[in-house]
Tab-separated table of C-alpha atoms in Angstrom:
chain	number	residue	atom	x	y	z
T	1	UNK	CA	0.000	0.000	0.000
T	2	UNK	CA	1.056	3.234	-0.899
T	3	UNK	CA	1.796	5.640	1.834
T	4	UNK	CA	2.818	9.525	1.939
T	5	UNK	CA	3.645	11.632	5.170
T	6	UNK	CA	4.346	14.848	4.154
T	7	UNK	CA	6.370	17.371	6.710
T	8	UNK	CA	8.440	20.782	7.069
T	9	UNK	CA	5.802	23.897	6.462
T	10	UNK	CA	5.703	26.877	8.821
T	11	UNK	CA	5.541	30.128	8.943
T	12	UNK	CA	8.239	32.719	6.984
T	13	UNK	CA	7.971	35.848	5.967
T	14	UNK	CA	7.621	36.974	2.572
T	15	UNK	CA	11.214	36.456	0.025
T	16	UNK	CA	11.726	33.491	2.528
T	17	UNK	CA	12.720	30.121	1.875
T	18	UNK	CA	11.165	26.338	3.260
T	19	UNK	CA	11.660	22.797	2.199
T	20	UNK	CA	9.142	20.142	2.024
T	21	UNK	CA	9.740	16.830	2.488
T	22	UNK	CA	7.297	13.525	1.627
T	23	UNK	CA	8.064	10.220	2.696
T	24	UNK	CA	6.975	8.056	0.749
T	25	UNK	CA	6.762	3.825	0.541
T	26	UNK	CA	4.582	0.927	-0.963
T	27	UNK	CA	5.070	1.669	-4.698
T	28	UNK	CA	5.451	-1.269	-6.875
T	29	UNK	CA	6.865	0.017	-9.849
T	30	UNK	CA	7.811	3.375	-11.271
T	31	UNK	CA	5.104	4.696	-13.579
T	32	UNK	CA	3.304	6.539	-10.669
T	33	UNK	CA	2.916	10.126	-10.624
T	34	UNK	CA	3.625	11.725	-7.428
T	35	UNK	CA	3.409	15.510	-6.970
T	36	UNK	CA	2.549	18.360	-4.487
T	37	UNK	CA	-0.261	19.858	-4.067
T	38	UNK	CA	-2.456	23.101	-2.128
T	39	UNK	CA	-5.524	24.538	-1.368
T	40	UNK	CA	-5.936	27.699	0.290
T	41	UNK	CA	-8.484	28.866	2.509
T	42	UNK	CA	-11.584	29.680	-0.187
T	43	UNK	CA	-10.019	28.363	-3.303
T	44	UNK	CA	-9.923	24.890	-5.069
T	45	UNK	CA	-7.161	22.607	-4.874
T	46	UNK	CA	-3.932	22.982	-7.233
T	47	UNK	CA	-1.179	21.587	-8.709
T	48	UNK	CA	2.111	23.009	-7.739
T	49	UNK	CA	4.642	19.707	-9.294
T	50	UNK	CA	4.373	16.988	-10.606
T	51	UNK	CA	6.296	14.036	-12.463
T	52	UNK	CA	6.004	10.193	-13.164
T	53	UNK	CA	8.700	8.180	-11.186
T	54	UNK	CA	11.196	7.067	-13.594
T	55	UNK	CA	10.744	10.081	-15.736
T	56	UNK	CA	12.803	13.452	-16.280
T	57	UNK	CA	10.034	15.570	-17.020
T	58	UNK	CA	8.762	17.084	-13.841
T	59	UNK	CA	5.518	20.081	-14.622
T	60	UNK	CA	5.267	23.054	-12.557
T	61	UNK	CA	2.104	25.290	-12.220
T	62	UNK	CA	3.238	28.733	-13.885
T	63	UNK	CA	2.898	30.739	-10.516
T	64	UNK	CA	5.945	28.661	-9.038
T	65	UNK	CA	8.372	28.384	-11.744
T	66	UNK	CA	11.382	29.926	-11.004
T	67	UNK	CA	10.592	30.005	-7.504
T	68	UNK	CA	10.239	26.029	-6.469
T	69	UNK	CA	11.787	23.184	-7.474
T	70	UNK	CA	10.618	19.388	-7.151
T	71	UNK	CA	13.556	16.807	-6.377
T	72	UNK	CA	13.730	13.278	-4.997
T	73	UNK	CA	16.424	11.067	-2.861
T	74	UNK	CA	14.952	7.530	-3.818
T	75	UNK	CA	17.543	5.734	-1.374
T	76	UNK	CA	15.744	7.844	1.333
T	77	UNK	CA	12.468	7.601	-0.536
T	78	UNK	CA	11.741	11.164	-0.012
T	79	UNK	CA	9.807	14.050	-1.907
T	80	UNK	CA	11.298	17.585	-1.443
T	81	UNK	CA	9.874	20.577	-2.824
T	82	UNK	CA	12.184	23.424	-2.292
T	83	UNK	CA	10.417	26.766	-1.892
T	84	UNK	CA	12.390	29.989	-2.213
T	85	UNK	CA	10.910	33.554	-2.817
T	86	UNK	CA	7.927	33.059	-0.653
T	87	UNK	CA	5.138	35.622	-1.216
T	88	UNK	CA	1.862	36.070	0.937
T	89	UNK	CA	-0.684	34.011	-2.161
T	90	UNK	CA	1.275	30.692	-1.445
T	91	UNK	CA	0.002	30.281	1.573
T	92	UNK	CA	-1.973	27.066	2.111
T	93	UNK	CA	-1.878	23.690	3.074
T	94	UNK	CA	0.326	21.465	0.689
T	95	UNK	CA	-0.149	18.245	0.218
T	96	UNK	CA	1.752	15.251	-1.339
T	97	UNK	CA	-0.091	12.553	-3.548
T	98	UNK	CA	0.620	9.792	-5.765
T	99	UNK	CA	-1.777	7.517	-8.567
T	100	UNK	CA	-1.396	6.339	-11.652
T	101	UNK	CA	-2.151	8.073	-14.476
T	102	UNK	CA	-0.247	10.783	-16.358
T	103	UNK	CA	1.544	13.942	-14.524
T	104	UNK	CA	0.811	17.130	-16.501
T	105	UNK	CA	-2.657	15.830	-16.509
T	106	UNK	CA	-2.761	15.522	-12.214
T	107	UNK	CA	-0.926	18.960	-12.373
T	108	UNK	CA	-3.909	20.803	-13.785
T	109	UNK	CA	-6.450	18.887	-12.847
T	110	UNK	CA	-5.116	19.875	-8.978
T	111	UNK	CA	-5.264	15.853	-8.427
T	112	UNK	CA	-7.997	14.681	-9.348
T	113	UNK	CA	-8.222	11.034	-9.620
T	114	UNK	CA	-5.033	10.591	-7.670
T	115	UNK	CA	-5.347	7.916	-5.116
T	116	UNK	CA	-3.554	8.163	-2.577
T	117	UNK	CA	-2.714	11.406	-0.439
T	118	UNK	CA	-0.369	12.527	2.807
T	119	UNK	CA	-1.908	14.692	5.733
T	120	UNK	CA	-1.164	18.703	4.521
T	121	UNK	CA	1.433	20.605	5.906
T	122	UNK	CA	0.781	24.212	6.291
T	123	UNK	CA	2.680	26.940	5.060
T	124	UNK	CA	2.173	30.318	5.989
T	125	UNK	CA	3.950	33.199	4.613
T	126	UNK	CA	3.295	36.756	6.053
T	127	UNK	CA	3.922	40.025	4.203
């Protein structure tokens, strides 16, 4: 079984930096998108990354390009999104997710259809 435990948001202030970090274990095979994830207070869910394990490609919503970047340690079997340039509208929860099915399509579809989630982390960033 697929399982996700997503950790590290807080609060920062705005130009500020934070890493995310998902755990991850139970995947059979690569093939499986796995991504982040938020949803502010009043406002549908979003994609912020996403790639399929295995692949090189990884899709970023157009808000946080240039500002976060999506990596892996697979020997640690660990998600990381690094977040740098904070500003006030990224605050929300973040989650991590995983399912099968095709990344760019999870990205803007803000996950729908993906299986299996982590508890949020919250990330607050103040002005």
């Amino acid at each position: 079984e697929v399982q996700l435990q997503a950790s590290g948001g807080g609060l920062v202030q705005a130009g500020g930096s934070l890493r995310l970090s998902c755990a991850y274990s139970g995947f059979a095979s690569d093939g499986y998108a796995i991504g982040w994830f938020r949803q502010a207070p009043g406002k549908a869910r979003e994609g912020v990354s996403c790639t399929n394990r295995g692949d090189d490609v990884t899709y970023y919503e157009d808000s946080v390009k240039g500002r976060f970047t999506m990596s892996s340690d697979n020997a640690k079997k660990t998600l990381y999104l690094h977040m740098n340039n904070l500003k006030p509208e990224d605050t929300a929860v973040y989650y991590c997710a995983a399912g099968v099915g095709g990344s760019y399509y999870f990205l803007r579809s803000g996950g729908n259809g993906m299986r299996h989630w982590g508890k949020g982390t919250q990330v607050t960033v103040s002005s």
